[in-house]
Short mmCIF file of C-alpha atoms and ligand atoms in Angstrom, two decimals:
data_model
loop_
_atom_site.label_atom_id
_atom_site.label_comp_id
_atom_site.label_asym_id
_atom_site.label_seq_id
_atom_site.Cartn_x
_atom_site.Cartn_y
_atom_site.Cartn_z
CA UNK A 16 125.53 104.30 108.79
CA UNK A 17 122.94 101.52 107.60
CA UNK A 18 119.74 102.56 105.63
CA UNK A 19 117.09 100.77 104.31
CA UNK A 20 114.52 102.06 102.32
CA UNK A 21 110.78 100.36 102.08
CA UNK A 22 108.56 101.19 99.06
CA UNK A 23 104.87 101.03 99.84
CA UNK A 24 103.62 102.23 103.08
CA UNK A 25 100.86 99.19 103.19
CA UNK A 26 100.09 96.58 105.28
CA UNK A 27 103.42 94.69 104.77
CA UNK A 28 105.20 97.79 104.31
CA UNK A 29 104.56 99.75 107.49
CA UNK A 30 104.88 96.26 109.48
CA UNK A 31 108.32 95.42 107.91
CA UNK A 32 109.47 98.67 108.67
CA UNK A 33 108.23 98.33 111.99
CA UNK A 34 109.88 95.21 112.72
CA UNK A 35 113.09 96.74 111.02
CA UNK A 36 112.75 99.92 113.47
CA UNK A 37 112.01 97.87 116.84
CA UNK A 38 114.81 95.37 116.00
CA UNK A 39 117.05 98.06 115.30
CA UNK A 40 118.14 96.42 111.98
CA UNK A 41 119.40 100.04 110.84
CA UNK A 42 120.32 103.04 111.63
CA UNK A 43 117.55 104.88 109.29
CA UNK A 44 114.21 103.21 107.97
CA UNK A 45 112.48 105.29 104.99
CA UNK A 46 109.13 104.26 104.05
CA UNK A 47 107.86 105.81 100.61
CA UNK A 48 104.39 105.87 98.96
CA UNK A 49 102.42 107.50 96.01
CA UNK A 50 99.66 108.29 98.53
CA UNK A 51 99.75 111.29 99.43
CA UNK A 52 100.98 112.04 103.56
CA UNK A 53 100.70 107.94 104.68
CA UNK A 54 104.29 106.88 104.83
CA UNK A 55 104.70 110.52 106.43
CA UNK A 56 101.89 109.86 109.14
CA UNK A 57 102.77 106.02 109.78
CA UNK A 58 106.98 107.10 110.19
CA UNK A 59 105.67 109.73 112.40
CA UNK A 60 103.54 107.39 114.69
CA UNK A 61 106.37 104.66 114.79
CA UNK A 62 108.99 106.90 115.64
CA UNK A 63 106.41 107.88 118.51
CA UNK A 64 106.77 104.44 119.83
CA UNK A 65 110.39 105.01 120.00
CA UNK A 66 110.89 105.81 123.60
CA UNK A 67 108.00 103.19 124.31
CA UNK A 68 109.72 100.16 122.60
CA UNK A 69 112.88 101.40 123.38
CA UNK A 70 114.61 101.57 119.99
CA UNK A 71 117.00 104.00 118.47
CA UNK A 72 116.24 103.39 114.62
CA UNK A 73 115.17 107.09 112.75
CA UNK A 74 112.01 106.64 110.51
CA UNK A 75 111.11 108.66 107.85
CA UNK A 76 108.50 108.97 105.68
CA UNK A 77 107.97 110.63 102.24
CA UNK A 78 105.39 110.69 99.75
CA UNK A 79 107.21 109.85 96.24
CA UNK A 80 110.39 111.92 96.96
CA UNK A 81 113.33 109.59 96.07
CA UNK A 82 115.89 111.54 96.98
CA UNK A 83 115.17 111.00 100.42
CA UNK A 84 115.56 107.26 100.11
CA UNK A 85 119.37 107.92 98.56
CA UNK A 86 122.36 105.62 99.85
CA UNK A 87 120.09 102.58 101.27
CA UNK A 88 121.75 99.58 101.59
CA UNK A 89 118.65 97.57 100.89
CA UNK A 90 115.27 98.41 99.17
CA UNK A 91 112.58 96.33 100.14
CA UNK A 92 109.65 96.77 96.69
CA UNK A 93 105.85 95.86 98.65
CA UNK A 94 104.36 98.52 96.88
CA UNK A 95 101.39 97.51 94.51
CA UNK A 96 98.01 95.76 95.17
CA UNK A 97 97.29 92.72 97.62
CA UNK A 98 94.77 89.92 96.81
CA UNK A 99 91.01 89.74 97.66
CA UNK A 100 89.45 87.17 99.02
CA UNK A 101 89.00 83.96 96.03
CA UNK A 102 92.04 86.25 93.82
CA UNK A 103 95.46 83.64 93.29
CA UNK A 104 98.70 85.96 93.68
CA UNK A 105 99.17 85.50 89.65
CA UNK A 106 96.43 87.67 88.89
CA UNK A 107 97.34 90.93 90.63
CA UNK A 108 99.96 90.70 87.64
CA UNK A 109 98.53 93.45 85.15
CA UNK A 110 98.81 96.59 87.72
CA UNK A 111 102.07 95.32 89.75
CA UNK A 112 104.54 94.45 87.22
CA UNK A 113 104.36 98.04 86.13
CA UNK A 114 104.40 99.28 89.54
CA UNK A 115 107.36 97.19 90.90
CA UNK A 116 109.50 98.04 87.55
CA UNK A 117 108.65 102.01 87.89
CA UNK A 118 109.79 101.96 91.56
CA UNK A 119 112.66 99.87 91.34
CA UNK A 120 114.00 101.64 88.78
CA UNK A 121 113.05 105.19 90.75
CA UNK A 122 115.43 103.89 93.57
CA UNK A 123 117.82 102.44 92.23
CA UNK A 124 118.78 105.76 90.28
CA UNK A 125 119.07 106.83 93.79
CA UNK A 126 121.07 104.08 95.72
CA UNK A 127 122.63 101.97 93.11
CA UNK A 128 125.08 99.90 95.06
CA UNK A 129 121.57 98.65 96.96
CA UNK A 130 120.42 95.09 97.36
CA UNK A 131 116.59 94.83 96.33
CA UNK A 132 114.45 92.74 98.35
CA UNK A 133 111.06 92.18 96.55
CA UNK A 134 107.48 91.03 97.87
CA UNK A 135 105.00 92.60 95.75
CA UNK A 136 102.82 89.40 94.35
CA UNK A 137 103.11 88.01 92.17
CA UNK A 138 106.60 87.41 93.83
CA UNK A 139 108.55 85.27 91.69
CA UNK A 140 107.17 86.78 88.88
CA UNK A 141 108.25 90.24 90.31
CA UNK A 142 111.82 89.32 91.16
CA UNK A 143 112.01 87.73 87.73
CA UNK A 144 111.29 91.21 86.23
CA UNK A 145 113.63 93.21 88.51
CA UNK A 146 116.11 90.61 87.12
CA UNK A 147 115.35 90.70 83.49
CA UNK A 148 114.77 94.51 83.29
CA UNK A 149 117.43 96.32 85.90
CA UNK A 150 120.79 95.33 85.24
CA UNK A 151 121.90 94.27 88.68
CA UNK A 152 124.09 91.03 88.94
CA UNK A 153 121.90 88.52 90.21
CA UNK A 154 123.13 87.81 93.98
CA UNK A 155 121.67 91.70 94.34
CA UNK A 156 118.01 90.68 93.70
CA UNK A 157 116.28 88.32 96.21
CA UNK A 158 112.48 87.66 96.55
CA UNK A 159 110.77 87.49 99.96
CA UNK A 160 108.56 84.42 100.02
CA UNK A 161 109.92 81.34 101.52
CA UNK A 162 110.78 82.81 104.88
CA UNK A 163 106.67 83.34 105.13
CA UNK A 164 105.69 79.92 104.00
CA UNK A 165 108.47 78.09 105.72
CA UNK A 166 107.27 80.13 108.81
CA UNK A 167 103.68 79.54 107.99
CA UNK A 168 105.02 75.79 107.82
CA UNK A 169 106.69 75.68 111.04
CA UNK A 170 103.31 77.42 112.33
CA UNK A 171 101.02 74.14 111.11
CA UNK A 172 103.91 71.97 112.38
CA UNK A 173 103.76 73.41 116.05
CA UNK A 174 100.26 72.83 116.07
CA UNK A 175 100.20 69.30 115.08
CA UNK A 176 102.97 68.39 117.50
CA UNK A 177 101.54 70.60 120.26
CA UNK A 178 104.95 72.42 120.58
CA UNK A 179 106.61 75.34 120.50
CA UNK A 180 107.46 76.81 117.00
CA UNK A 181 110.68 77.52 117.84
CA UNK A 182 111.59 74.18 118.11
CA UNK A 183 110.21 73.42 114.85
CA UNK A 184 112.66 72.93 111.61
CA UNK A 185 111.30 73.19 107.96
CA UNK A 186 111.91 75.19 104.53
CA UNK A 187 109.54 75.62 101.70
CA UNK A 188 111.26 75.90 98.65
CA UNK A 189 109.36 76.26 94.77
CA UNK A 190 106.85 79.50 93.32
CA UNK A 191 105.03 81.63 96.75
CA UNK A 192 102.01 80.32 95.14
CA UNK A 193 98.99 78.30 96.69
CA UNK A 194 99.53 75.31 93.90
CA UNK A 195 103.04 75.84 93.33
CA UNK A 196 104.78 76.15 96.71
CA UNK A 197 106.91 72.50 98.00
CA UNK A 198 107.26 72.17 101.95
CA UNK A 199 109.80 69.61 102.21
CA UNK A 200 108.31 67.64 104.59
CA UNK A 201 111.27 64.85 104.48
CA UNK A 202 113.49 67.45 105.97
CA UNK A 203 111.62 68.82 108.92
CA UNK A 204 112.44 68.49 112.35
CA UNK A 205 111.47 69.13 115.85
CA UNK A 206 114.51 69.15 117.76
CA UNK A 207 116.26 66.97 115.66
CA UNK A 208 113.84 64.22 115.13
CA UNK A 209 112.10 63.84 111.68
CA UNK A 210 108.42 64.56 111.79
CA UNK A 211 107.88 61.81 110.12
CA UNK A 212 108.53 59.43 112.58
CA UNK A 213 106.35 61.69 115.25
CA UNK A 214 103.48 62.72 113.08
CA UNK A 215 101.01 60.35 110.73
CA UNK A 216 101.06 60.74 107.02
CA UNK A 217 97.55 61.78 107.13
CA UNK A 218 98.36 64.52 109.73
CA UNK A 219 101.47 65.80 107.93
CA UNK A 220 99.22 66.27 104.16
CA UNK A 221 97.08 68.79 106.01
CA UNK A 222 100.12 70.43 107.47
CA UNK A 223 101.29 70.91 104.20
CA UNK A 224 97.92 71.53 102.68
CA UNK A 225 97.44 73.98 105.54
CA UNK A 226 100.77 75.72 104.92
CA UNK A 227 99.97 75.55 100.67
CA UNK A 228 96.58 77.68 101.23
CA UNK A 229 97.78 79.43 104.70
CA UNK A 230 97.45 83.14 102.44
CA UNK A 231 94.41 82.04 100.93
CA UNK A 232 93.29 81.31 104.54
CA UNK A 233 93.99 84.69 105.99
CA UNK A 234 92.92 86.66 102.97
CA UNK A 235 89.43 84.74 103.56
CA UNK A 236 89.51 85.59 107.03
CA UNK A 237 90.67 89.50 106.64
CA UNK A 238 89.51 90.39 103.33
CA UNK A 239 92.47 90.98 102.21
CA UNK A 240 95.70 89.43 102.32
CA UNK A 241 98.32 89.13 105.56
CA UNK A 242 100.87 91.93 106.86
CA UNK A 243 102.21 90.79 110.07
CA UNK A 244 104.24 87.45 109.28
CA UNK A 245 104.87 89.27 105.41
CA UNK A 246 106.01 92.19 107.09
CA UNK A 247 108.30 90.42 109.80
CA UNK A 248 109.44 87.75 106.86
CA UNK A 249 110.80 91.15 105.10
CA UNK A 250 112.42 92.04 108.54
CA UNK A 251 113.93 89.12 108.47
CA UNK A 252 116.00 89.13 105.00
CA UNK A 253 116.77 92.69 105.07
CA UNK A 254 118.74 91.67 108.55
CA UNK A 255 120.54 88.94 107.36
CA UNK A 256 121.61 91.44 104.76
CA UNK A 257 122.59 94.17 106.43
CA UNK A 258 124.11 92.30 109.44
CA UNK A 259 125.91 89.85 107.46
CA UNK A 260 124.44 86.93 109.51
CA UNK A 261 124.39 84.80 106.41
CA UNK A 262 121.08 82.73 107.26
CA UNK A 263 119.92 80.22 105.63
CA UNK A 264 116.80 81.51 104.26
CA UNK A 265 114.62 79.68 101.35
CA UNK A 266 114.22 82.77 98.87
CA UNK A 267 113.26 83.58 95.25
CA UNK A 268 116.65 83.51 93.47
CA UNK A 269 118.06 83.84 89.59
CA UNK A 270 118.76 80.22 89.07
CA UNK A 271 121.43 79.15 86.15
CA UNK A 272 121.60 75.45 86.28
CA UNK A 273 120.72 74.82 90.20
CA UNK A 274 117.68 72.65 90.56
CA UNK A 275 117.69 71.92 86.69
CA UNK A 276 116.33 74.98 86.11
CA UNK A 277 117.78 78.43 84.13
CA UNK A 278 116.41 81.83 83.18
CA UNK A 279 114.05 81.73 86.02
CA UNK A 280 113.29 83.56 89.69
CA UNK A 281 111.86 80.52 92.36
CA UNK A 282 112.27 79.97 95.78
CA UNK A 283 115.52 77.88 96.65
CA UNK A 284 117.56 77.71 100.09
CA UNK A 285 120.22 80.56 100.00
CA UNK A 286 122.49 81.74 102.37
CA UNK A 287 121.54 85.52 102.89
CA UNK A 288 124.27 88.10 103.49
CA UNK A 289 125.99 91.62 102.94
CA UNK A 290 125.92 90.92 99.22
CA UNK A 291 122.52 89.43 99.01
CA UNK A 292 122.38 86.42 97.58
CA UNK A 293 125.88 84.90 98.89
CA UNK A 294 125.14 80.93 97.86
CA UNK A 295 122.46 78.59 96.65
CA UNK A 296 122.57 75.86 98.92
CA UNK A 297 121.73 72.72 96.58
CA UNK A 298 119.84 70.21 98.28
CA UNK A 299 119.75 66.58 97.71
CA UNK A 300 116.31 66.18 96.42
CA UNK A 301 114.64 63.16 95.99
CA UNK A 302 112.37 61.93 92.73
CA UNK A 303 109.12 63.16 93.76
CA UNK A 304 110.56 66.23 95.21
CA UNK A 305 112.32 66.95 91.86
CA UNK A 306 109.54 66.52 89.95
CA UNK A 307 107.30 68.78 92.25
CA UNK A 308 110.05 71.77 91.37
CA UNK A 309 110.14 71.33 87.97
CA UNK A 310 106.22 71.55 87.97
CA UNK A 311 106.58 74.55 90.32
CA UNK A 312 109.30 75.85 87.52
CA UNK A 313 106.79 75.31 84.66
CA UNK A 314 104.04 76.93 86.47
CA UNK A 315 106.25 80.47 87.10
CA UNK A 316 107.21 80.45 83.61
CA UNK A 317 103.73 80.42 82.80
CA UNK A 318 103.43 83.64 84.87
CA UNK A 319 106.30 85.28 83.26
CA UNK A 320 105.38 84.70 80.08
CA UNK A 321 102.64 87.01 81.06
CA UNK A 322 105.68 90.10 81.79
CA UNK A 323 105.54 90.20 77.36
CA UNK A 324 102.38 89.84 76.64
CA UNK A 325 101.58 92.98 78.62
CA UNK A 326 104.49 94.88 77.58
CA UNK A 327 106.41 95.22 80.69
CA UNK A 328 109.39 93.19 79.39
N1 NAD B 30 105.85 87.93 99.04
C1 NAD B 30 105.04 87.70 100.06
O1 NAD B 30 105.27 86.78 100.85
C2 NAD B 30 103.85 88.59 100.26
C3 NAD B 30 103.03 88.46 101.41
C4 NAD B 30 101.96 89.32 101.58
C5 NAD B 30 101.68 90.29 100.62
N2 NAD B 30 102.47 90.36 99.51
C6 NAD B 30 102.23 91.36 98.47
O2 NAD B 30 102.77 92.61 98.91
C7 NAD B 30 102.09 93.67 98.24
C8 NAD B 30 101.62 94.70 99.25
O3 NAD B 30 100.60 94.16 100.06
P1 NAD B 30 99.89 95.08 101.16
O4 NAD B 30 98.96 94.20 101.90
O5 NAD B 30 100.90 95.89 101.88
O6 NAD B 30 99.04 96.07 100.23
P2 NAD B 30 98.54 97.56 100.60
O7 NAD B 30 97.50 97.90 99.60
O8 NAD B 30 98.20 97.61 102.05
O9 NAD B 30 99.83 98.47 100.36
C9 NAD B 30 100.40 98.68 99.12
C10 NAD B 30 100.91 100.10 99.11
O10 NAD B 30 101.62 100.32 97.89
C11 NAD B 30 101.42 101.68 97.56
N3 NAD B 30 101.74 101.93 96.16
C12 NAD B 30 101.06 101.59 95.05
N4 NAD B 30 101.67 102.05 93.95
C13 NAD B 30 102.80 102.69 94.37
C14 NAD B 30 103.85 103.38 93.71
N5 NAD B 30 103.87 103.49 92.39
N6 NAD B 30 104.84 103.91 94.46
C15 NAD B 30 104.82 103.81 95.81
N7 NAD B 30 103.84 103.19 96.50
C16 NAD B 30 102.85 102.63 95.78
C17 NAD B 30 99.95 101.92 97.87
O11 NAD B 30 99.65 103.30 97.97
C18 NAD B 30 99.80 101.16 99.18
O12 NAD B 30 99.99 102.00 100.30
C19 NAD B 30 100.95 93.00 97.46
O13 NAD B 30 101.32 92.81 96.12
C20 NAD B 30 100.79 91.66 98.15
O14 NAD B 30 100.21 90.68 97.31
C21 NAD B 30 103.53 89.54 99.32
#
């Protein structure tokens, strides 16, 4: 039997378990929160949808009880708070770095052979303290937030080329932050052929200055910041996990040489599978792509430094 557990029964959480329950990822979904009868009342009203969607997945919700979440394969940490509109991801810092090591910890205790997927903000910062402060070997701690700005990528992409995003190719790889974030342009495809030769070099900077502010952009529009593509982008890892479908997913992973970097959490290509992290796929980047990671690097470290100065590490 498969089981994955979801902390936080927000926005992202509720969609990501969602997605997990209508795609049938696993055979049981939990969804816990502090608050008081919402995971309970969202679980209820998904698994309401069952016969309507046509999906088989059990969801159940609890308020705080871990034992219910015991055995999961995969725990997926969104619990904490989301950005306002003009707030960067690095300053939700102070109240989620305490909340992401309390749960983790709480579930852990609970399901320790499980593979923690994190996307509480701010992300690499998150996974970084999960790493630093949990004990699990590295390839069991992955962060969720390339799979939502290479989608948000492939998004802009599709509507510059007026096609369909399916047919689009492209990874973002460095921090899930507005100034930190790298989509590789170079690499990106549609059906093969570069978008460089089909799209002008004026018309590809806003794609990627589109894709660098495309949470900033929603969080304007909605007040606060996005849950379906987050919550689906979750979906997404967790099934590579438990499926074993080893996809090739840019993620937040512990890097120990790879990219030039060590003692650090930042978004890299990595093949995603039953034992999490199962390879760091090095690319073959060029200067100016180098040096944009090692500023992205620089940047995250600045944002971990923060994990002493508060105390949580
Ligand atoms: N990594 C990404 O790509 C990405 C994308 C979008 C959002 N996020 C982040 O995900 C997080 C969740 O966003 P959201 O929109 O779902 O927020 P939300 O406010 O809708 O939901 C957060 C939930 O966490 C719960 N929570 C808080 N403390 C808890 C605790 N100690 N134990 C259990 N539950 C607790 C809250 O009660 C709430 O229901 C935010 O930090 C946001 O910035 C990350």
């Amino acid at each position: 039997m498969s089981k994955v557990t979801v902390i936080g029964a927000g926005n992202v959480g509720a969609t990501c378990v969602n997605a997990l329950a209508f795609k049938e990822v696993a055979d049981e979904v939990v969804v816990l929160d502090v608050k008081e009868g919402i995971s309970e009342g969202k679980a209820i009203d998904m698994s309401q949808t069952a016969q309507l969607l046509e999906f088989d997945t059990t969801v159940v919700g609890c308020t705080n009880d871990y034992a219910k979440t015991a055995g999961s394969d995969v725990i997926v940490i969104t619990s904490g708070i989301p950005r306002k509109p003009g707030m960067t991801r690095e300053e939700l810092i102070g109240v989620n770095a305490g909340i992401v090591k309390n749960v983790a910890g709480n579930a852990l205790k609970h399901s320790p052979n499980a593979i923690l997927v994190v996307i509480s903000n701010p992300m690499d910062t998150m996974t970084y303290l999960a790493l630093k402060s949990l004990g699990l070997p590295k390839n069991r701690i992955i962060g969720m937030g390339g799979a939502l700005d290479s989608s948000r990528f492939k998004y802009y992409l599709s509507q510059a080329l007026g096609c369909n995003a399916n047919e689009v190719e492209g990874i973002v790889i460095g921090g899930h932050g507005d100034t930190t974030m790298i989509p590789l342009v170079r690499l990106a495809a549609y059906k093969g052929i570069r978008v460089t030769e089909l799209l002008s070099k004026e018309k590809l900077e806003e794609v990627v200055k589109a894709t660098m502010t495309g949470g900033a952009t929603l969080t304007g529009l909605l007040g606060t910041s996005a849950w379906y593509a987050p919550g689906a982008a979750g979906a997404l890892v967790v099934e590579s996990i438990i499926h074993n479908r080893r996809k090739l997913i840019p993620c937040s992973a512990a890097l120990e040489g790879e990219y030039g970097e060590s003692d650090i959490c930042i978004g890299v290509p990595v093949i995603v599978g039953k034992n999490g992290i199962e390879k760091i796929v090095d690319l073959n980047l060029n200067a100016e792509e180098k040096a944009l990671f090692a500023k992205s690097a620089a940047a995250v470290r600045t944002t971990n430094a923060v994990l002493k100065e508060i105390n949580v590490l």
